[in-house]
Amino acid sequence: MRLYSCLLFCCLFSLPIFAQKKNDAYQLHIRRATSPVKIDGIVDEPAWAASDTATNFYMILPMDTSYAKVRTDVQMTYDDKNIYLLVVNYNGAPGPYMVESLRRDFAFLKNDNFLLFMDPFDDQTNGFSFGANAAGAQWDGLMYDGGKVDLSWENKWSSVVKNYPDKWIFEAAIPFKSIRYKKGITQWGINFGRNDLKTTEKSSWAPVPRQFPSASLAYTGVLVWDVPPPDPGVNVSVIPYLLGGVNKNYENEKDAAFRGDAGLDAKIGITSSLNLDLTVNPDFSQVDVDKQVTNLDRFELFFPERRQFFLENGDQFTNFGYSTIRPFFSRRIGLGVPIHFGARLSGKLNKDWRLGVMNMQTGKQTSTALPAQNFTVAALQRRVFARSNVGFIFINKESLNYNPDKALPGQPVYNRYNRNYGLEYNLASANNFWTGKAMVLKSNTPGRSGKDWVHAANLQYTSRVWNISWQHEYVGNNYNAEVGYVPRKGYIKLNPQITRLFFPKKGALLSHGPQLSTTNFFDEKMKRTDNEVLLSYGMVFRQRNTFTLWSSTSYIKLLQPFDPVNIGKDSLAAGTRHSWNTIGADYVSKPQSLFTYALSTRYGGYYADGKRFTFTGELGYRFQPYVSLALSANYNDIRLPQPWGNQAFWLVGPRVDVTMTNTLFFTGFMQYNEQMKNVNLNTRLQWRYRPASDLFIVYTDNYLPEPYYVKNRALVLKLVYWLNL
């Protein structure tokens, strides 16, 4: 392991030294507007006649070796308050445009759309994205890790889409106060992306290789300002909310409980690139509930954070580590207890340094004797070489006015504190072909010492035809991340993977090729406990439908007793060994159709010489752009010896989305989980009565399906208002 680590660190640090930006030759000059600009989708202002045009886009898909066949023209200008964007998206083929709905933050590949990718620091790592689909639904998000977009971010900006027989025009005004940038910088990284489903063409202004997303900041062109962008001035936003609701618990046979509440968020621009977020008594009742899954796993399942306060600009915290080694996982904060207040300072100190500091205070939970707790997270990131960075994180969870030695008999005992320290190096070469990460973590908990650290590293090479990666992990048995997500401890993991792609010049297939990976787990004495070898063959068609065949062989030595159907019937003994083979297939239909579907199936062995058959399907139909219907279903048929016998579980989730306008949305969905014996109904009406200000009406029900019985139900009305001072 030490030899592997040394070799990997040498590779990670040596690769990007000779980096330089690829698309410096692609420049768009932006000048101050010569006249007022009205956001109406009509090109009649003198300011647009006087501005430069970015055109001659390059094709990314289906091929990246020629100009795009679908024409797109982009112009930009500005005044003291806003950046203005005008995009003329010409028709690529006759027929109606293809969109999912009018809901904001749509799925990129399922809509005719245009997106702007903006890197105000020109560091090729962080930035902002704005855009719209052909029906006028908005898209906005924070960019991080050189090409990922966090769509949870929202801010105040305005746009209009207007359709014409031969084109659709997107016009937008983005306030300088809505973004972060460094004063005095006159060159920003910028690129524009277009997705045209009728021709199945994806394109960008500055060329991007097809193995990378069009959002890749490694391939931005340059936005050249005639003078430095203006100072946005005082930048303070206050976002209060009022809430009223009622809920009734039928299982406890109690009277309905009424609630009224109020809270406040504030956003304060410390500098043009550093922001302070404050929250007092936050409420997240309007957030979508988690999508349920049939749980057949030995370890804790991961459900992503959905609360906006923790998501906005939080990538420094949440992306530290790996998917199963997260020292910070914000869902641990406010779990079953109220959050009294919180603060987060985040943003850029300059082009090379990035800072994130957060503090949250929760209240007591009397029923579980959980004390009031304080959570502090601090992250500092330094850019090195072209696009790589070194990051540090510190996490502290402190129980206030609490002594574990004085816990009453029968009460849970909590640690007085838990701390984590981490250092990681993130590699991103200038051309994005080489990416990777190497990290070390250390925990500090009273009564725990030794084997309380983590080391992990990975390196990935991505070319047009090859994708080769290596990842290894070590998690000590005493490592403790109480504000993190680390479902497995006391192991060493080795995971190599290789993919080869072929690109036919003709025919229905766009690309196809095999992938081989193996995942190996060992205990801390390097004795094997788990092994899976997976071989798959994937096919991507020119209409963007996909088909994958796969087979795997698995071996597991149980380290703890485990119930293979997770219904509490019985458990397999620790130390028992199990092996089986599995085959499977996955198909996703082309996104251009009004009726779309995805099918997945697997069949093979299971624990205790059993058999498992799984079928998953997702069906969707849209009456664009106003109504979208969807149905997801998962069926598991498990055949085991006694005492489990034959077990079958359905998980069904119908959903309806109605977007009456691009400011009025209704969502209703149900989840029937046979394994958990629960039916959940959730409906939400959202009215965006002004930019970034909303009225929510949320109704939820939970039922016991057999016999049919109401467990609890709730109704909440919440009003949010965004005020710029």
GROMACS .gro file of N, CA and C in nm, residues 498-610:
model
  339
  498ILE      N    1  -1.112  -0.043  -1.643
  498ILE     CA    2  -1.068  -0.005  -1.777
  498ILE      C    3  -1.186  -0.012  -1.873
  499THR      N    4  -1.198   0.088  -1.961
  499THR     CA    5  -1.304   0.095  -2.061
  499THR      C    6  -1.241   0.127  -2.196
  500ARG      N    7  -1.287   0.060  -2.300
  500ARG     CA    8  -1.241   0.087  -2.438
  500ARG      C    9  -1.364   0.117  -2.523
  501LEU      N   10  -1.362   0.230  -2.594
  501LEU     CA   11  -1.475   0.270  -2.677
  501LEU      C   12  -1.437   0.265  -2.825
  502PHE      N   13  -1.536   0.230  -2.908
  502PHE     CA   14  -1.522   0.230  -3.053
  502PHE      C   15  -1.627   0.325  -3.110
  503PHE      N   16  -1.592   0.397  -3.216
  503PHE     CA   17  -1.680   0.498  -3.274
  503PHE      C   18  -1.700   0.470  -3.423
  504PRO      N   19  -1.806   0.396  -3.459
  504PRO     CA   20  -1.832   0.370  -3.601
  504PRO      C   21  -1.861   0.499  -3.677
  505LYS      N   22  -1.817   0.508  -3.799
  505LYS     CA   23  -1.842   0.626  -3.879
  505LYS      C   24  -1.983   0.627  -3.938
  506LYS      N   25  -2.044   0.509  -3.950
  506LYS     CA   26  -2.178   0.499  -4.004
  506LYS      C   27  -2.260   0.402  -3.918
  507GLY      N   28  -2.390   0.400  -3.944
  507GLY     CA   29  -2.476   0.307  -3.875
  507GLY      C   30  -2.547   0.368  -3.756
  508ALA      N   31  -2.627   0.288  -3.688
  508ALA     CA   32  -2.710   0.337  -3.578
  508ALA      C   33  -2.631   0.365  -3.452
  509LEU      N   34  -2.515   0.299  -3.436
  509LEU     CA   35  -2.438   0.314  -3.313
  509LEU      C   36  -2.347   0.436  -3.320
  510LEU      N   37  -2.349   0.514  -3.212
  510LEU     CA   38  -2.257   0.626  -3.198
  510LEU      C   39  -2.126   0.578  -3.137
  511SER      N   40  -2.136   0.495  -3.033
  511SER     CA   41  -2.017   0.438  -2.970
  511SER      C   42  -2.055   0.309  -2.901
  512HIS      N   43  -1.956   0.224  -2.881
  512HIS     CA   44  -1.978   0.100  -2.807
  512HIS      C   45  -1.844   0.050  -2.757
  513GLY      N   46  -1.849  -0.035  -2.656
  513GLY     CA   47  -1.724  -0.089  -2.605
  513GLY      C   48  -1.739  -0.159  -2.472
  514PRO      N   49  -1.637  -0.237  -2.432
  514PRO     CA   50  -1.642  -0.313  -2.308
  514PRO      C   51  -1.584  -0.234  -2.190
  515GLN      N   52  -1.625  -0.275  -2.071
  515GLN     CA   53  -1.568  -0.222  -1.947
  515GLN      C   54  -1.543  -0.338  -1.852
  516LEU      N   55  -1.427  -0.337  -1.791
  516LEU     CA   56  -1.390  -0.441  -1.694
  516LEU      C   57  -1.344  -0.373  -1.566
  517SER      N   58  -1.401  -0.415  -1.453
  517SER     CA   59  -1.360  -0.361  -1.325
  517SER      C   60  -1.362  -0.472  -1.221
  518THR      N   61  -1.280  -0.454  -1.121
  518THR     CA   62  -1.280  -0.547  -1.009
  518THR      C   63  -1.268  -0.467  -0.880
  519THR      N   64  -1.349  -0.505  -0.782
  519THR     CA   65  -1.350  -0.438  -0.652
  519THR      C   66  -1.313  -0.540  -0.545
  520ASN      N   67  -1.206  -0.511  -0.470
  520ASN     CA   68  -1.153  -0.605  -0.373
  520ASN      C   69  -1.144  -0.540  -0.236
  521PHE      N   70  -1.201  -0.605  -0.134
  521PHE     CA   71  -1.192  -0.558   0.003
  521PHE      C   72  -1.109  -0.657   0.085
  522PHE      N   73  -1.025  -0.601   0.172
  522PHE     CA   74  -0.944  -0.680   0.264
  522PHE      C   75  -0.960  -0.622   0.404
  523ASP      N   76  -0.937  -0.705   0.505
  523ASP     CA   77  -0.933  -0.650   0.640
  523ASP      C   78  -0.797  -0.586   0.662
  524GLU      N   79  -0.774  -0.535   0.780
  524GLU     CA   80  -0.649  -0.460   0.806
  524GLU      C   81  -0.526  -0.550   0.810
  525LYS      N   82  -0.548  -0.683   0.805
  525LYS     CA   83  -0.437  -0.777   0.796
  525LYS      C   84  -0.421  -0.830   0.654
  526MET      N   85  -0.489  -0.764   0.557
  526MET     CA   86  -0.483  -0.798   0.415
  526MET      C   87  -0.539  -0.937   0.385
  527LYS      N   88  -0.641  -0.977   0.463
  527LYS     CA   89  -0.714  -1.099   0.432
  527LYS      C   90  -0.841  -1.062   0.358
  528ARG      N   91  -0.867  -1.127   0.246
  528ARG     CA   92  -0.978  -1.088   0.159
  528ARG      C   93  -1.113  -1.113   0.226
  529THR      N   94  -1.203  -1.013   0.215
  529THR     CA   95  -1.339  -1.026   0.268
  529THR      C   96  -1.445  -1.011   0.160
  530ASP      N   97  -1.418  -0.935   0.055
  530ASP     CA   98  -1.514  -0.914  -0.054
  530ASP      C   99  -1.439  -0.907  -0.186
  531ASN      N  100  -1.506  -0.955  -0.291
  531ASN     CA  101  -1.451  -0.942  -0.426
  531ASN      C  102  -1.565  -0.943  -0.526
  532GLU      N  103  -1.561  -0.849  -0.621
  532GLU     CA  104  -1.656  -0.850  -0.731
  532GLU      C  105  -1.582  -0.819  -0.859
  533VAL      N  106  -1.603  -0.901  -0.962
  533VAL     CA  107  -1.550  -0.877  -1.095
  533VAL      C  108  -1.669  -0.849  -1.186
  534LEU      N  109  -1.667  -0.734  -1.254
  534LEU     CA  110  -1.779  -0.691  -1.337
  534LEU      C  111  -1.731  -0.668  -1.480
  535LEU      N  112  -1.796  -0.735  -1.575
  535LEU     CA  113  -1.768  -0.716  -1.717
  535LEU      C  114  -1.896  -0.669  -1.784
  536SER      N  115  -1.888  -0.556  -1.856
  536SER     CA  116  -2.007  -0.503  -1.922
  536SER      C  117  -1.973  -0.459  -2.064
  537TYR      N  118  -2.076  -0.449  -2.145
  537TYR     CA  119  -2.059  -0.397  -2.281
  537TYR      C  120  -2.169  -0.295  -2.304
  538GLY      N  121  -2.128  -0.170  -2.330
  538GLY     CA  122  -2.223  -0.061  -2.344
  538GLY      C  123  -2.234  -0.013  -2.487
  539MET      N  124  -2.355   0.029  -2.525
  539MET     CA  125  -2.381   0.080  -2.659
  539MET      C  126  -2.459   0.210  -2.649
  540VAL      N  127  -2.411   0.314  -2.716
  540VAL     CA  128  -2.480   0.442  -2.724
  540VAL      C  129  -2.520   0.463  -2.870
  541PHE      N  130  -2.651   0.481  -2.893
  541PHE     CA  131  -2.701   0.497  -3.029
  541PHE      C  132  -2.702   0.646  -3.068
  542ARG      N  133  -2.709   0.671  -3.195
  542ARG     CA  134  -2.705   0.809  -3.244
  542ARG      C  135  -2.828   0.889  -3.200
  543GLN      N  136  -2.937   0.821  -3.171
  543GLN     CA  137  -3.056   0.889  -3.119
  543GLN      C  138  -3.048   0.908  -2.968
  544ARG      N  139  -2.932   0.871  -2.908
  544ARG     CA  140  -2.901   0.888  -2.766
  544ARG      C  141  -2.973   0.788  -2.675
  545ASN      N  142  -3.031   0.685  -2.729
  545ASN     CA  143  -3.074   0.574  -2.645
  545ASN      C  144  -2.953   0.485  -2.616
  546THR      N  145  -2.956   0.414  -2.506
  546THR     CA  146  -2.840   0.336  -2.462
  546THR      C  147  -2.883   0.195  -2.423
  547PHE      N  148  -2.790   0.100  -2.438
  547PHE     CA  149  -2.814  -0.039  -2.400
  547PHE      C  150  -2.686  -0.097  -2.344
  548THR      N  151  -2.697  -0.165  -2.229
  548THR     CA  152  -2.580  -0.222  -2.163
  548THR      C  153  -2.610  -0.364  -2.118
  549LEU      N  154  -2.519  -0.456  -2.149
  549LEU     CA  155  -2.524  -0.593  -2.098
  549LEU      C  156  -2.409  -0.611  -2.000
  550TRP      N  157  -2.432  -0.686  -1.892
  550TRP     CA  158  -2.325  -0.704  -1.796
  550TRP      C  159  -2.337  -0.838  -1.724
  551SER      N  160  -2.226  -0.882  -1.669
  551SER     CA  161  -2.223  -1.001  -1.585
  551SER      C  162  -2.121  -0.979  -1.475
  552SER      N  163  -2.142  -1.043  -1.362
  552SER     CA  164  -2.050  -1.024  -1.249
  552SER      C  165  -2.040  -1.154  -1.170
  553THR      N  166  -1.931  -1.166  -1.099
  553THR     CA  167  -1.911  -1.273  -1.003
  553THR      C  168  -1.876  -1.211  -0.870
  554SER      N  169  -1.938  -1.256  -0.762
  554SER     CA  170  -1.924  -1.193  -0.631
  554SER      C  171  -1.886  -1.294  -0.524
  555TYR      N  172  -1.805  -1.246  -0.430
  555TYR     CA  173  -1.767  -1.325  -0.312
  555TYR      C  174  -1.774  -1.234  -0.191
  556ILE      N  175  -1.838  -1.280  -0.083
  556ILE     CA  176  -1.852  -1.201   0.039
  556ILE      C  177  -1.830  -1.290   0.161
  557LYS      N  178  -1.745  -1.247   0.250
  557LYS     CA  179  -1.731  -1.306   0.383
  557LYS      C  180  -1.794  -1.208   0.481
  558LEU      N  181  -1.902  -1.249   0.546
  558LEU     CA  182  -1.973  -1.158   0.636
  558LEU      C  183  -1.890  -1.131   0.761
  559LEU      N  184  -1.873  -1.004   0.791
  559LEU     CA  185  -1.801  -0.964   0.912
  559LEU      C  186  -1.895  -0.939   1.029
  560GLN      N  187  -2.023  -0.922   0.999
  560GLN     CA  188  -2.126  -0.904   1.101
  560GLN      C  189  -2.248  -0.987   1.061
  561PRO      N  190  -2.332  -1.027   1.157
  561PRO     CA  191  -2.457  -1.095   1.120
  561PRO      C  192  -2.538  -1.007   1.024
  562PHE      N  193  -2.607  -1.070   0.929
  562PHE     CA  194  -2.678  -0.993   0.826
  562PHE      C  195  -2.807  -1.064   0.786
  563ASP      N  196  -2.916  -0.986   0.783
  563ASP     CA  197  -3.044  -1.034   0.735
  563ASP      C  198  -3.052  -1.008   0.585
  564PRO      N  199  -3.051  -1.109   0.500
  564PRO     CA  200  -3.042  -1.085   0.355
  564PRO      C  201  -3.166  -1.024   0.292
  565VAL      N  202  -3.279  -1.016   0.366
  565VAL     CA  203  -3.398  -0.950   0.312
  565VAL      C  204  -3.435  -0.826   0.394
  566ASN      N  205  -3.360  -0.797   0.500
  566ASN     CA  206  -3.377  -0.676   0.582
  566ASN      C  207  -3.521  -0.658   0.631
  567ILE      N  208  -3.581  -0.765   0.682
  567ILE     CA  209  -3.714  -0.753   0.741
  567ILE      C  210  -3.716  -0.802   0.885
  568GLY      N  211  -3.595  -0.829   0.940
  568GLY     CA  212  -3.586  -0.867   1.081
  568GLY      C  213  -3.625  -1.010   1.110
  569LYS      N  214  -3.626  -1.097   1.008
  569LYS     CA  215  -3.670  -1.235   1.029
  569LYS      C  216  -3.562  -1.320   1.094
  570ASP      N  217  -3.439  -1.311   1.042
  570ASP     CA  218  -3.326  -1.385   1.096
  570ASP      C  219  -3.200  -1.329   1.032
  571SER      N  220  -3.084  -1.377   1.077
  571SER     CA  221  -2.958  -1.326   1.023
  571SER      C  222  -2.864  -1.440   0.990
  572LEU      N  223  -2.787  -1.419   0.883
  572LEU     CA  224  -2.676  -1.509   0.853
  572LEU      C  225  -2.563  -1.481   0.951
  573ALA      N  226  -2.489  -1.582   0.989
  573ALA     CA  227  -2.387  -1.567   1.091
  573ALA      C  228  -2.264  -1.497   1.037
  574ALA      N  229  -2.197  -1.420   1.125
  574ALA     CA  230  -2.069  -1.359   1.089
  574ALA      C  231  -1.969  -1.469   1.061
  575GLY      N  232  -1.882  -1.445   0.961
  575GLY     CA  233  -1.781  -1.543   0.924
  575GLY      C  234  -1.823  -1.637   0.814
  576THR      N  235  -1.954  -1.641   0.781
  576THR     CA  236  -1.998  -1.729   0.672
  576THR      C  237  -1.957  -1.670   0.538
  577ARG      N  238  -1.930  -1.759   0.442
  577ARG     CA  239  -1.883  -1.717   0.310
  577ARG      C  240  -1.991  -1.745   0.205
  578HIS      N  241  -2.003  -1.650   0.110
  578HIS     CA  242  -2.108  -1.661   0.008
  578HIS      C  243  -2.051  -1.617  -0.126
  579SER      N  244  -2.087  -1.688  -0.231
  579SER     CA  245  -2.043  -1.649  -0.366
  579SER      C  246  -2.153  -1.682  -0.465
  580TRP      N  247  -2.161  -1.600  -0.572
  580TRP     CA  248  -2.263  -1.621  -0.674
  580TRP      C  249  -2.226  -1.546  -0.802
  581ASN      N  250  -2.299  -1.576  -0.909
  581ASN     CA  251  -2.283  -1.509  -1.037
  581ASN      C  252  -2.414  -1.438  -1.073
  582THR      N  253  -2.403  -1.328  -1.148
  582THR     CA  254  -2.521  -1.249  -1.185
  582THR      C  255  -2.505  -1.201  -1.328
  583ILE      N  256  -2.618  -1.193  -1.401
  583ILE     CA  257  -2.621  -1.129  -1.532
  583ILE      C  258  -2.727  -1.020  -1.530
  584GLY      N  259  -2.711  -0.919  -1.616
  584GLY     CA  260  -2.808  -0.811  -1.616
  584GLY      C  261  -2.806  -0.733  -1.747
  585ALA      N  262  -2.908  -0.649  -1.764
  585ALA     CA  263  -2.919  -0.565  -1.884
  585ALA      C  264  -2.990  -0.436  -1.847
  586ASP      N  265  -2.953  -0.326  -1.912
  586ASP     CA  266  -3.013  -0.195  -1.890
  586ASP      C  267  -3.039  -0.129  -2.025
  587TYR      N  268  -3.156  -0.063  -2.036
  587TYR     CA  269  -3.189   0.008  -2.159
  587TYR      C  270  -3.256   0.140  -2.123
  588VAL      N  271  -3.213   0.248  -2.190
  588VAL     CA  272  -3.274   0.381  -2.173
  588VAL      C  273  -3.316   0.429  -2.311
  589SER      N  274  -3.441   0.469  -2.326
  589SER     CA  275  -3.494   0.509  -2.457
  589SER      C  276  -3.442   0.647  -2.497
  590LYS      N  277  -3.463   0.682  -2.621
  590LYS     CA  278  -3.417   0.811  -2.671
  590LYS      C  279  -3.498   0.924  -2.608
  591PRO      N  280  -3.433   1.036  -2.574
  591PRO     CA  281  -3.503   1.144  -2.503
  591PRO      C  282  -3.594   1.228  -2.591
  592GLN      N  283  -3.586   1.212  -2.724
  592GLN     CA  284  -3.668   1.296  -2.811
  592GLN      C  285  -3.816   1.261  -2.807
  593SER      N  286  -3.848   1.139  -2.769
  593SER     CA  287  -3.987   1.094  -2.773
  593SER      C  288  -4.068   1.155  -2.658
  594LEU      N  289  -4.197   1.175  -2.685
  594LEU     CA  290  -4.285   1.218  -2.576
  594LEU      C  291  -4.301   1.108  -2.473
  595PHE      N  292  -4.297   0.983  -2.518
  595PHE     CA  293  -4.301   0.869  -2.427
  595PHE      C  294  -4.160   0.815  -2.411
  596THR      N  295  -4.109   0.817  -2.289
  596THR     CA  296  -3.974   0.769  -2.262
  596THR      C  297  -3.980   0.659  -2.157
  597TYR      N  298  -3.877   0.575  -2.157
  597TYR     CA  299  -3.875   0.466  -2.061
  597TYR      C  300  -3.731   0.420  -2.038
  598ALA      N  301  -3.712   0.358  -1.922
  598ALA     CA  302  -3.584   0.297  -1.888
  598ALA      C  303  -3.613   0.165  -1.818
  599LEU      N  304  -3.545   0.060  -1.861
  599LEU     CA  305  -3.567  -0.074  -1.808
  599LEU      C  306  -3.435  -0.132  -1.761
  600SER      N  307  -3.440  -0.201  -1.648
  600SER     CA  308  -3.320  -0.263  -1.595
  600SER      C  309  -3.358  -0.395  -1.529
  601THR      N  310  -3.279  -0.500  -1.553
  601THR     CA  311  -3.308  -0.629  -1.492
  601THR      C  312  -3.180  -0.702  -1.458
  602ARG      N  313  -3.188  -0.788  -1.357
  602ARG     CA  314  -3.075  -0.870  -1.318
  602ARG      C  315  -3.127  -1.004  -1.266
  603TYR      N  316  -3.047  -1.109  -1.286
  603TYR     CA  317  -3.084  -1.240  -1.234
  603TYR      C  318  -2.956  -1.314  -1.198
  604GLY      N  319  -2.960  -1.382  -1.084
  604GLY     CA  320  -2.843  -1.459  -1.045
  604GLY      C  321  -2.855  -1.512  -0.905
  605GLY      N  322  -2.742  -1.549  -0.849
  605GLY     CA  323  -2.739  -1.604  -0.715
  605GLY      C  324  -2.754  -1.497  -0.609
  606TYR      N  325  -2.757  -1.544  -0.485
  606TYR     CA  326  -2.770  -1.454  -0.370
  606TYR      C  327  -2.712  -1.526  -0.250
  607TYR      N  328  -2.719  -1.464  -0.136
  607TYR     CA  329  -2.667  -1.524  -0.014
  607TYR      C  330  -2.728  -1.662   0.010
  608ALA      N  331  -2.653  -1.746   0.083
  608ALA     CA  332  -2.702  -1.877   0.130
  608ALA      C  333  -2.752  -1.963   0.013
  609ASP      N  334  -2.680  -1.958  -0.100
  609ASP     CA  335  -2.717  -2.035  -0.220
  609ASP      C  336  -2.857  -2.002  -0.270
  610GLY      N  337  -2.901  -1.880  -0.245
  610GLY     CA  338  -3.033  -1.838  -0.290
  610GLY      C  339  -3.029  -1.782  -0.431
   0.00000   0.00000   0.00000
